[in-house]
Amino acid sequence: MQKVLHINPDKCTGCQQCEMACSFENYGTYATAKSRIKVFDFHHTGKKVPYTCTQCDEAWCLHACPVEAITVDKATGAKVVNESTCVGCKVCTIACPFGTINYVQETGKVQKCDLCGGDPACADACPTGAITFIDANWTGLDKMRQWADKLGNQPSAA
Amino acid sequence: MSWAGKILRVNLTAGTVTSEPLNMDWARAYLGSRGLGTKYLVSEIDPKVDPLSAENKIIWATGPLTGTMASTGGRYTVITKGPLTGAIACSNSGGYWGAELKMAGWDMVIFEGKSAKPVYLYVCDDVAELRDADHLWGKSVWQTEDMLKKAHQDPLLRISSIGKAGENGVLYAAVVNDLHRAAGRSGVGAVMGSKNLKAIAVRGTKGVGNIRDPKAFMAAAKTAKKVLADNAVTGQGLPTYGTQVLMNVINEIGALPTRNHRDVQFEGAKDISAEAMATPRKTDGKAQLVTNQACFGCTIACGRISKMDETHFSVQNKPEYWGASGGLEYEAAWALGAANGVNDLEALQYANLICNEEGFDPISFGATIGAVMELYEMGVLTKEQIGTEAPFGSAKALCELADMTAKGIGFGKEIGLGSKRLTAKYGHPDLSMSVKGQEFPAYDGRVVQGIGLAYATSNRGACHLRGYTIASEVLGIPVKTEPTESNGKPELVKAFQDATAAFDSAGVCIFTSFAWTLADVAPQVQAACGEEFTMEHLNHIGERIWNMEREFNNAAGFTKADDSLPKRLLTEAAKTGPGKGVVSKLPEMLPKYYEVRGWDSEGRPTSATKQRLGL
């Protein structure tokens, strides 16, 4: 079963545990500047929104790469940057409509979310359940359950 | 390790910025943040220095856990000699700035001297430069953040700055970061302003990477986070209601100082409580509270984000205050509300926004307004002097005086001096509800005996965050003690004070201590820094820090006579509630407190005590 990162912004408090977990997983340091998931704080509404790669099936980054450095991890479905192949041309960063693949000047390569090989550190670190890692086919399950509860699980009026 | 091992020294007179290695002997003896910054300060300045002179220094310090995945590990402390009190000033803030400084590779920044013209410090990893701030002078905290992010074309920049209050020498001016998190008390912002230092803008991309045992640290941090999540206060009460969860609780037990401590219960408490913040308004059908927010790394998330009623008189024609922004915490709601008898929640939030925007402490400001209102009702101050009618309960006066204090105009200039100077000027020094010149926070020191002793002996003047015995005396954490009972309180106060100094110095938030003891902090510090930081060792460091601060104050000229409470708390009994008829038993508790501290009868650490603590 393939799983995906599922984000519920209403549950995000802006603590950035996810960003630290991401950078620790990939670089061994707590550096939000190196995180592949970013939390955006929309101050005037009070909303905090985590955002990262959604692992498109027809990934723009993958198709744009001139050296085929981005490949699909068959087990997880993640689009993965192979650092030894990547030449740092940044064409993928232009091709990606969502901005979720970015250049890293320290390495001269690009980086993006690779789902940590199937056990994403961000989801594990999130204290509120704003970021979860769930069945790719059933990201709507929670919402369906809420509606089912509303429609069919309340005490009958009669 | 887990200290970055480097500090920045900025000489504002010479305009130089230099890097120097962190004194690792001091780091191991004083841990970080509050303790370590204070060690540097007391080693470098004359205790008798004028706080607002070039000879004073001011330090921004992080702790070893700042910038790590330890829950709440985003704290930093601003340390200086305070202008409100003349004592050690040491104010702690959350938000994201502290972690950013640490991620840039610096444990602390020491500022010395005074710049001839306004400047700000720009730090991006190894680059650290003083830059011209002429264009920022006269701007608010909010404008400063916005302008600096735009000028550097860097939305990820984190800013710690002062607003107009710090520039104008409001003696309780705050240093504010991330729009509404503040090193709020003791006037650290006034010292910053006195040096013509407007802001510190930081971007850190290096990260915190030198954890001694990363695997053990991650495990310890995870275990400790679970303790917070499973605890009723840190797992449910604080995220849902914020610190405002206390308003009705403290009012119920008759420990909510009201109208400048004339009363201990406020009939309007329910109108300014957490519950009121979450209740839809009649005017627009929306609740003031929008959501909660965490500081960096915090798994509690007690912060409030609120939106004002656009039709309220204070903001009717000011759309700039209609968006979501930092909401009322318990201390601010009390000081701006109960302390003045004001029960208009929107007026409180307006004053709160002004405190954040222009950078001043809502506790000292609100409490000073309380004294002004009492003087007004006594006929000592008139409408003409103040510029507005100012009886207890006037929301209009609260909002107008907040504006005047922020801008340093009219009577606002006098309010900016704090209640001690203001009440003395008008011949009623007894009406300043303060210790060492710093105003009380939101718990009555008569009805809750331990907190009264904690106020009297706090090294930075009246403060709840130096020994929060309310946890024990009201909430039963870690064990319940009787609020009105004075026996056992000297020991309790000492225990809280020492442990708190260790929490503060590690770089975590003191609110974790509703669930954590040092037994929960120790494994994290041990994994990050070294095996020697056991619970007992951390407690010992805390006691060392407390005594170091005390020694500085003693050398600055403070004596036993300054470990006092206002006459009102010692002679005027609480009028209502469970503590009715009670006054503070400070005169009984203080000698015992000195004894358990290992101090002589004048409140000076004995040579045996100093030797025991390695001072």
PDB file of N, CA and C in Angstrom, chain B residues 543-576:
ATOM      1  N   GLU B 543      20.721  26.881  42.024  1.00  0.00           N
ATOM      2  CA  GLU B 543      20.981  27.582  43.285  1.00  0.00           C
ATOM      3  C   GLU B 543      22.182  28.515  43.147  1.00  0.00           C
ATOM      4  N   ARG B 544      23.173  28.065  42.399  1.00  0.00           N
ATOM      5  CA  ARG B 544      24.361  28.900  42.148  1.00  0.00           C
ATOM      6  C   ARG B 544      23.952  30.184  41.414  1.00  0.00           C
ATOM      7  N   ILE B 545      23.100  30.025  40.427  1.00  0.00           N
ATOM      8  CA  ILE B 545      22.648  31.186  39.642  1.00  0.00           C
ATOM      9  C   ILE B 545      21.876  32.160  40.540  1.00  0.00           C
ATOM     10  N   TRP B 546      20.996  31.598  41.367  1.00  0.00           N
ATOM     11  CA  TRP B 546      20.205  32.458  42.250  1.00  0.00           C
ATOM     12  C   TRP B 546      21.112  33.300  43.151  1.00  0.00           C
ATOM     13  N   ASN B 547      22.110  32.647  43.701  1.00  0.00           N
ATOM     14  CA  ASN B 547      23.026  33.345  44.613  1.00  0.00           C
ATOM     15  C   ASN B 547      23.915  34.347  43.879  1.00  0.00           C
ATOM     16  N   MET B 548      24.279  34.023  42.647  1.00  0.00           N
ATOM     17  CA  MET B 548      25.068  34.970  41.845  1.00  0.00           C
ATOM     18  C   MET B 548      24.256  36.243  41.602  1.00  0.00           C
ATOM     19  N   GLU B 549      22.986  36.077  41.253  1.00  0.00           N
ATOM     20  CA  GLU B 549      22.121  37.238  41.030  1.00  0.00           C
ATOM     21  C   GLU B 549      21.983  38.061  42.314  1.00  0.00           C
ATOM     22  N   ARG B 550      21.822  37.349  43.419  1.00  0.00           N
ATOM     23  CA  ARG B 550      21.656  38.013  44.714  1.00  0.00           C
ATOM     24  C   ARG B 550      22.907  38.829  45.070  1.00  0.00           C
ATOM     25  N   GLU B 551      24.060  38.230  44.815  1.00  0.00           N
ATOM     26  CA  GLU B 551      25.318  38.917  45.106  1.00  0.00           C
ATOM     27  C   GLU B 551      25.440  40.206  44.289  1.00  0.00           C
ATOM     28  N   PHE B 552      25.007  40.137  43.044  1.00  0.00           N
ATOM     29  CA  PHE B 552      25.060  41.332  42.196  1.00  0.00           C
ATOM     30  C   PHE B 552      24.165  42.424  42.797  1.00  0.00           C
ATOM     31  N   ASN B 553      22.946  42.033  43.176  1.00  0.00           N
ATOM     32  CA  ASN B 553      22.015  43.021  43.742  1.00  0.00           C
ATOM     33  C   ASN B 553      22.570  43.616  45.041  1.00  0.00           C
ATOM     34  N   ASN B 554      23.138  42.755  45.885  1.00  0.00           N
ATOM     35  CA  ASN B 554      23.714  43.256  47.135  1.00  0.00           C
ATOM     36  C   ASN B 554      24.823  44.263  46.843  1.00  0.00           C
ATOM     37  N   ALA B 555      25.656  43.934  45.855  1.00  0.00           N
ATOM     38  CA  ALA B 555      26.746  44.840  45.499  1.00  0.00           C
ATOM     39  C   ALA B 555      26.224  46.123  44.858  1.00  0.00           C
ATOM     40  N   ALA B 556      25.035  46.028  44.249  1.00  0.00           N
ATOM     41  CA  ALA B 556      24.432  47.220  43.629  1.00  0.00           C
ATOM     42  C   ALA B 556      23.823  48.140  44.679  1.00  0.00           C
ATOM     43  N   GLY B 557      23.741  47.644  45.920  1.00  0.00           N
ATOM     44  CA  GLY B 557      23.233  48.489  46.998  1.00  0.00           C
ATOM     45  C   GLY B 557      21.914  48.040  47.607  1.00  0.00           C
ATOM     46  N   PHE B 558      21.403  46.901  47.164  1.00  0.00           N
ATOM     47  CA  PHE B 558      20.159  46.406  47.757  1.00  0.00           C
ATOM     48  C   PHE B 558      20.449  45.759  49.108  1.00  0.00           C
ATOM     49  N   THR B 559      19.486  45.892  50.021  1.00  0.00           N
ATOM     50  CA  THR B 559      19.641  45.310  51.350  1.00  0.00           C
ATOM     51  C   THR B 559      18.374  44.540  51.729  1.00  0.00           C
ATOM     52  N   LYS B 560      18.398  44.014  52.915  1.00  0.00           N
ATOM     53  CA  LYS B 560      17.247  43.300  53.488  1.00  0.00           C
ATOM     54  C   LYS B 560      15.966  44.144  53.384  1.00  0.00           C
ATOM     55  N   ALA B 561      16.118  45.460  53.547  1.00  0.00           N
ATOM     56  CA  ALA B 561      14.946  46.357  53.520  1.00  0.00           C
ATOM     57  C   ALA B 561      14.242  46.310  52.163  1.00  0.00           C
ATOM     58  N   ASP B 562      14.945  45.897  51.132  1.00  0.00           N
ATOM     59  CA  ASP B 562      14.333  45.830  49.799  1.00  0.00           C
ATOM     60  C   ASP B 562      13.581  44.518  49.567  1.00  0.00           C
ATOM     61  N   ASP B 563      13.769  43.544  50.456  1.00  0.00           N
ATOM     62  CA  ASP B 563      13.012  42.288  50.365  1.00  0.00           C
ATOM     63  C   ASP B 563      11.686  42.495  51.090  1.00  0.00           C
ATOM     64  N   SER B 564      10.905  43.413  50.564  1.00  0.00           N
ATOM     65  CA  SER B 564       9.713  43.829  51.305  1.00  0.00           C
ATOM     66  C   SER B 564       8.489  43.775  50.411  1.00  0.00           C
ATOM     67  N   LEU B 565       7.348  44.026  51.025  1.00  0.00           N
ATOM     68  CA  LEU B 565       6.097  44.140  50.286  1.00  0.00           C
ATOM     69  C   LEU B 565       5.467  45.490  50.647  1.00  0.00           C
ATOM     70  N   PRO B 566       4.630  46.023  49.785  1.00  0.00           N
ATOM     71  CA  PRO B 566       3.956  47.289  50.117  1.00  0.00           C
ATOM     72  C   PRO B 566       3.123  47.149  51.396  1.00  0.00           C
ATOM     73  N   LYS B 567       2.987  48.265  52.092  1.00  0.00           N
ATOM     74  CA  LYS B 567       2.251  48.282  53.359  1.00  0.00           C
ATOM     75  C   LYS B 567       0.875  47.646  53.229  1.00  0.00           C
ATOM     76  N   ARG B 568       0.237  47.894  52.099  1.00  0.00           N
ATOM     77  CA  ARG B 568      -1.122  47.375  51.884  1.00  0.00           C
ATOM     78  C   ARG B 568      -1.186  45.857  52.088  1.00  0.00           C
ATOM     79  N   LEU B 569      -0.171  45.141  51.612  1.00  0.00           N
ATOM     80  CA  LEU B 569      -0.199  43.678  51.719  1.00  0.00           C
ATOM     81  C   LEU B 569       0.151  43.195  53.126  1.00  0.00           C
ATOM     82  N   LEU B 570       0.823  44.068  53.884  1.00  0.00           N
ATOM     83  CA  LEU B 570       1.244  43.677  55.235  1.00  0.00           C
ATOM     84  C   LEU B 570       0.241  44.088  56.298  1.00  0.00           C
ATOM     85  N   THR B 571      -0.618  45.073  55.986  1.00  0.00           N
ATOM     86  CA  THR B 571      -1.511  45.603  57.022  1.00  0.00           C
ATOM     87  C   THR B 571      -2.988  45.605  56.651  1.00  0.00           C
ATOM     88  N   GLU B 572      -3.309  45.672  55.345  1.00  0.00           N
ATOM     89  CA  GLU B 572      -4.725  45.687  54.942  1.00  0.00           C
ATOM     90  C   GLU B 572      -5.128  44.273  54.545  1.00  0.00           C
ATOM     91  N   ALA B 573      -5.976  43.649  55.340  1.00  0.00           N
ATOM     92  CA  ALA B 573      -6.343  42.257  55.093  1.00  0.00           C
ATOM     93  C   ALA B 573      -7.224  42.127  53.864  1.00  0.00           C
ATOM     94  N   ALA B 574      -7.152  40.946  53.252  1.00  0.00           N
ATOM     95  CA  ALA B 574      -8.052  40.632  52.140  1.00  0.00           C
ATOM     96  C   ALA B 574      -9.489  40.753  52.620  1.00  0.00           C
ATOM     97  N   LYS B 575     -10.341  41.407  51.798  1.00  0.00           N
ATOM     98  CA  LYS B 575     -11.704  41.711  52.259  1.00  0.00           C
ATOM     99  C   LYS B 575     -12.710  40.601  52.004  1.00  0.00           C
ATOM    100  N   THR B 576     -12.457  39.786  50.991  1.00  0.00           N
ATOM    101  CA  THR B 576     -13.439  38.752  50.637  1.00  0.00           C
ATOM    102  C   THR B 576     -12.720  37.447  50.323  1.00  0.00           C
TER     103      THR B 576
END
